[in-house]
Short mmCIF file of C-alpha atoms in Angstrom, two decimals:
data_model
loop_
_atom_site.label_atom_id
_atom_site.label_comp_id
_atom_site.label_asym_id
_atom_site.label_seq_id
_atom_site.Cartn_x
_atom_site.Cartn_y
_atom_site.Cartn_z
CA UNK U 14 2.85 -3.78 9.68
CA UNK U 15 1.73 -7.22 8.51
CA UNK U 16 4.24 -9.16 10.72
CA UNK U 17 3.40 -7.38 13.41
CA UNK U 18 -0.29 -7.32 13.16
CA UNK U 19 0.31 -11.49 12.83
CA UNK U 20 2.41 -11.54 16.17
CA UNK U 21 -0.01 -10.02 18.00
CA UNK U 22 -3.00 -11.96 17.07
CA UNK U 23 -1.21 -14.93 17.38
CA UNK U 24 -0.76 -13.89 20.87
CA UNK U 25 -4.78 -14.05 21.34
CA UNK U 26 -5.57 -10.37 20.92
CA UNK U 27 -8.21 -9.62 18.50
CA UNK U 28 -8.05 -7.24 15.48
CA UNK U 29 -9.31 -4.61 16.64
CA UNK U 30 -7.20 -4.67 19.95
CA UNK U 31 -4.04 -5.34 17.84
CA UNK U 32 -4.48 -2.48 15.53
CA UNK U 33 -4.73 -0.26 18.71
CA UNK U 34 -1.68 -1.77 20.10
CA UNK U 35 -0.06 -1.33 16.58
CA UNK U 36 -1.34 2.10 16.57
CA UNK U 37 0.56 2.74 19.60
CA UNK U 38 3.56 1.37 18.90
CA UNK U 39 4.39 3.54 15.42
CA UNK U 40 5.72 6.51 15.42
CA UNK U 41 3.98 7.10 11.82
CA UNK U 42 0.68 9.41 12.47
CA UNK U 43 -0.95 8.30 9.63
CA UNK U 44 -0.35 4.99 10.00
CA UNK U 45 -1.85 5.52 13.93
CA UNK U 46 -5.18 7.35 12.64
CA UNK U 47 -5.90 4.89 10.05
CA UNK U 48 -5.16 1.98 12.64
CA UNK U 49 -7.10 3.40 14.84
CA UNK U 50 -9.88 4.09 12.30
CA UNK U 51 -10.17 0.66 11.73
CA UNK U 52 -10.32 -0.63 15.30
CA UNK U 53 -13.46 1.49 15.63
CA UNK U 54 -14.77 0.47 12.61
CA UNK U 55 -14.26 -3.39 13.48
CA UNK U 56 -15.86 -2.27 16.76
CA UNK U 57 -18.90 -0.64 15.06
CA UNK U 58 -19.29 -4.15 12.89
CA UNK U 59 -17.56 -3.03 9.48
CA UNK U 60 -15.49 -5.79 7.68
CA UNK U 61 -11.89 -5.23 7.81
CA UNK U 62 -11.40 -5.65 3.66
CA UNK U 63 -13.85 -2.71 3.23
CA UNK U 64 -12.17 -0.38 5.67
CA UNK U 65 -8.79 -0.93 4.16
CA UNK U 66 -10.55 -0.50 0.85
CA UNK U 67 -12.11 2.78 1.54
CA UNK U 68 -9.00 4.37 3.53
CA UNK U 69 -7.73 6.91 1.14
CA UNK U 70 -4.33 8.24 3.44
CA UNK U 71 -2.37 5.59 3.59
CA UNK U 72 -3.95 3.59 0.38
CA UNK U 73 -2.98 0.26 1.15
CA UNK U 74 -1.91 -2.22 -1.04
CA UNK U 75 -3.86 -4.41 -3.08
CA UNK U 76 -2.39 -7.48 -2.28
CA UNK U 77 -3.47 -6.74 1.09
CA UNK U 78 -6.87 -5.87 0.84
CA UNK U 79 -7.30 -9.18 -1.32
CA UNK U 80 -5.74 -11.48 1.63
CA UNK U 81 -7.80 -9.65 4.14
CA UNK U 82 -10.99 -10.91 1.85
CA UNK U 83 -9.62 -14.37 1.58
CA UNK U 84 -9.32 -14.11 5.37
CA UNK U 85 -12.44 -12.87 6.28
CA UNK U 86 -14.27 -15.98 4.37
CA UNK U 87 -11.97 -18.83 5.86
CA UNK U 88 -11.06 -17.27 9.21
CA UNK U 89 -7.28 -17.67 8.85
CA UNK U 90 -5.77 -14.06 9.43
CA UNK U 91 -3.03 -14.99 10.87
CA UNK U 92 -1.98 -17.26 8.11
CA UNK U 93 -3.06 -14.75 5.43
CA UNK U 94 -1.08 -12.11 6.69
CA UNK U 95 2.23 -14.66 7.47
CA UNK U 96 1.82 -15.26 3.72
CA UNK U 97 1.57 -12.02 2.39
CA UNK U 98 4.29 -11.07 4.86
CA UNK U 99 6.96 -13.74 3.17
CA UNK U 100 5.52 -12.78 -0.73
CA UNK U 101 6.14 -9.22 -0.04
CA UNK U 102 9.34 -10.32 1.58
CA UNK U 103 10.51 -12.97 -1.33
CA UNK U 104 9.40 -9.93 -4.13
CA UNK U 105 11.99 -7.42 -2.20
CA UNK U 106 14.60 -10.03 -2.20
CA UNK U 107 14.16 -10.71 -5.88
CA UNK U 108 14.23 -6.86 -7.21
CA UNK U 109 17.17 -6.51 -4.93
CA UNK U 110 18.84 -9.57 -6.99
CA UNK U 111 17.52 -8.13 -10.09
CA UNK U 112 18.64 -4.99 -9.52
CA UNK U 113 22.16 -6.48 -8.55
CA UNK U 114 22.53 -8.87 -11.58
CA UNK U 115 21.45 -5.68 -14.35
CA UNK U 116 23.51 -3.19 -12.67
CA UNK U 117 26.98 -3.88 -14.13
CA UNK U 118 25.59 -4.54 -18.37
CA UNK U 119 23.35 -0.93 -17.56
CA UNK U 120 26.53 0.98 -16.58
CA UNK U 121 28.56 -0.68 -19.35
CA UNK U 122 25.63 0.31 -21.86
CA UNK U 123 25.45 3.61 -20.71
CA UNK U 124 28.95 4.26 -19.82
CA UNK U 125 29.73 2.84 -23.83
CA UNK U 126 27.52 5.41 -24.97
CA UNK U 127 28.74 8.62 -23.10
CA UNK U 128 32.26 7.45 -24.46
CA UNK U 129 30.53 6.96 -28.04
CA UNK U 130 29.41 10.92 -27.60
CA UNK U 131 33.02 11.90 -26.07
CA UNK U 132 34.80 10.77 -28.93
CA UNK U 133 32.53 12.00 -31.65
CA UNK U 134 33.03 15.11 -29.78
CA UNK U 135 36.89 14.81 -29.69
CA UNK U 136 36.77 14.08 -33.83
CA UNK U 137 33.49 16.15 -34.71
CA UNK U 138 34.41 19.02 -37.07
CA UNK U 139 31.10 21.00 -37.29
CA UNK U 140 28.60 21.63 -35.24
CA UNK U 141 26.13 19.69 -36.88
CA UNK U 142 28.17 16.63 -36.50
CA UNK U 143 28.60 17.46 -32.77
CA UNK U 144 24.45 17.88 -32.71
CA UNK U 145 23.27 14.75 -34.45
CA UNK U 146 25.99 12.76 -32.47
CA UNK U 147 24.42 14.67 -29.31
CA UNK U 148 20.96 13.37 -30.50
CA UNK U 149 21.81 10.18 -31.37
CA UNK U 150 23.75 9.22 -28.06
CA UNK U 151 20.83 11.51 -26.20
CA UNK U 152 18.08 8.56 -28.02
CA UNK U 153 20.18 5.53 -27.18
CA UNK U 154 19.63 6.68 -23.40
CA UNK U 155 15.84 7.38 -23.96
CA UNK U 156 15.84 4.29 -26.01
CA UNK U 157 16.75 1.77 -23.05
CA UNK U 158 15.48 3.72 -20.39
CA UNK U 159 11.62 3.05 -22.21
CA UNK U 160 12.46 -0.25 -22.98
CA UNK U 161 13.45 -0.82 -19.62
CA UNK U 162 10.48 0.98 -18.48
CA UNK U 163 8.42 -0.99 -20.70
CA UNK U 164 9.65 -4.36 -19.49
CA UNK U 165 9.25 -3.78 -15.64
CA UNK U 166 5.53 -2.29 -16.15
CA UNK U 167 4.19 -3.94 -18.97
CA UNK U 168 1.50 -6.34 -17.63
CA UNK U 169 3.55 -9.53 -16.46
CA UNK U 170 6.30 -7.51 -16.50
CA UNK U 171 9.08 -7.60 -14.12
CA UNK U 172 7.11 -6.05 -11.02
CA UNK U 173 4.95 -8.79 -11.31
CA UNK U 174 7.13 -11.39 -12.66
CA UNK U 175 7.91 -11.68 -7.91
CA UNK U 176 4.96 -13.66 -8.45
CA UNK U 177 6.86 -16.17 -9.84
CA UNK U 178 8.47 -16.82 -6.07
CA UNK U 179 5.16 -17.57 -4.68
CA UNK U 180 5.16 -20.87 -6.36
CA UNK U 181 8.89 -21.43 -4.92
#
């Protein structure tokens, strides 16, 4: 959306004429009404930050809204949303890498402790064994799927450690 709304301003159409065009070119009917939505409410002399803020289907993203602002007060859409286009762009590439670089020690982890339960299973005598083994393996999981949890939420966590790449 953002690339494409910055192409076709930096052809010389306005913003209200390139969310129509936009809106036209989607096959996505939400994102059409709420394009359209806008381009009437540019027309009728709303700011575009306050229409994106109030739109409720699609909710658009806060980084967005904020660049819109920053555009609004220096006149530099285009830029703004060429920016914001290459962050967004940059963060994908880095959870992609992330993802990449903590998908091998997550299967070891995991497949360790599934092979921790089998053979308790294999040398378990009683069924109480067999439970607290069950429980144990069952909490390990739990265990480092909140801590992992924990780390990519957490404030400055790792969704918003991407904007570490904005100063790359």
């Amino acid at each position: 959306f953002t690339r494409t709304l910055s192409e076709l301003l930096n052809a010389g159409i306005d913003l209200p004429s390139a969310l129509e065009a936009y809106a036209s070119l989607t096959s996505n009917r939400m994102l059409q009404s709420a394009c359209l939505y806008q381009a009437e409410g540019l027309l009728n002399g709303q700011a575009w930050p306050e229409l994106l803020a109030e739109s409720r289907q699609p909710i658009w993203p806060v980084d967005l809204i904020a660049w819109a602002s920053v555009a609004q007060r220096t006149g530099n859409l285009v830029t703004c949303l060429d920016f914001l286009t290459n962050d967004w762009s940059k963060a994908g590439e880095f959870h992609q890498q992330l993802g990449r670089k903590l998908a091998y020690p997550s299967a070891v982890l995991l497949l360790s402790l599934a092979l921790a339960w089998f053979t308790g299973t294999q040398f378990s005598a009683d069924m109480q064994s067999l439970l607290l083994l069950t429980a144990g393996v069952v909490a390990g999981i739990v265990g480092i799927a909140g801590v992992t949890a924990h780390v990519v939420l957490r404030k400055d966590g790792l969704y918003e450690v991407h904007c570490w790449s904005r100063r790359s």
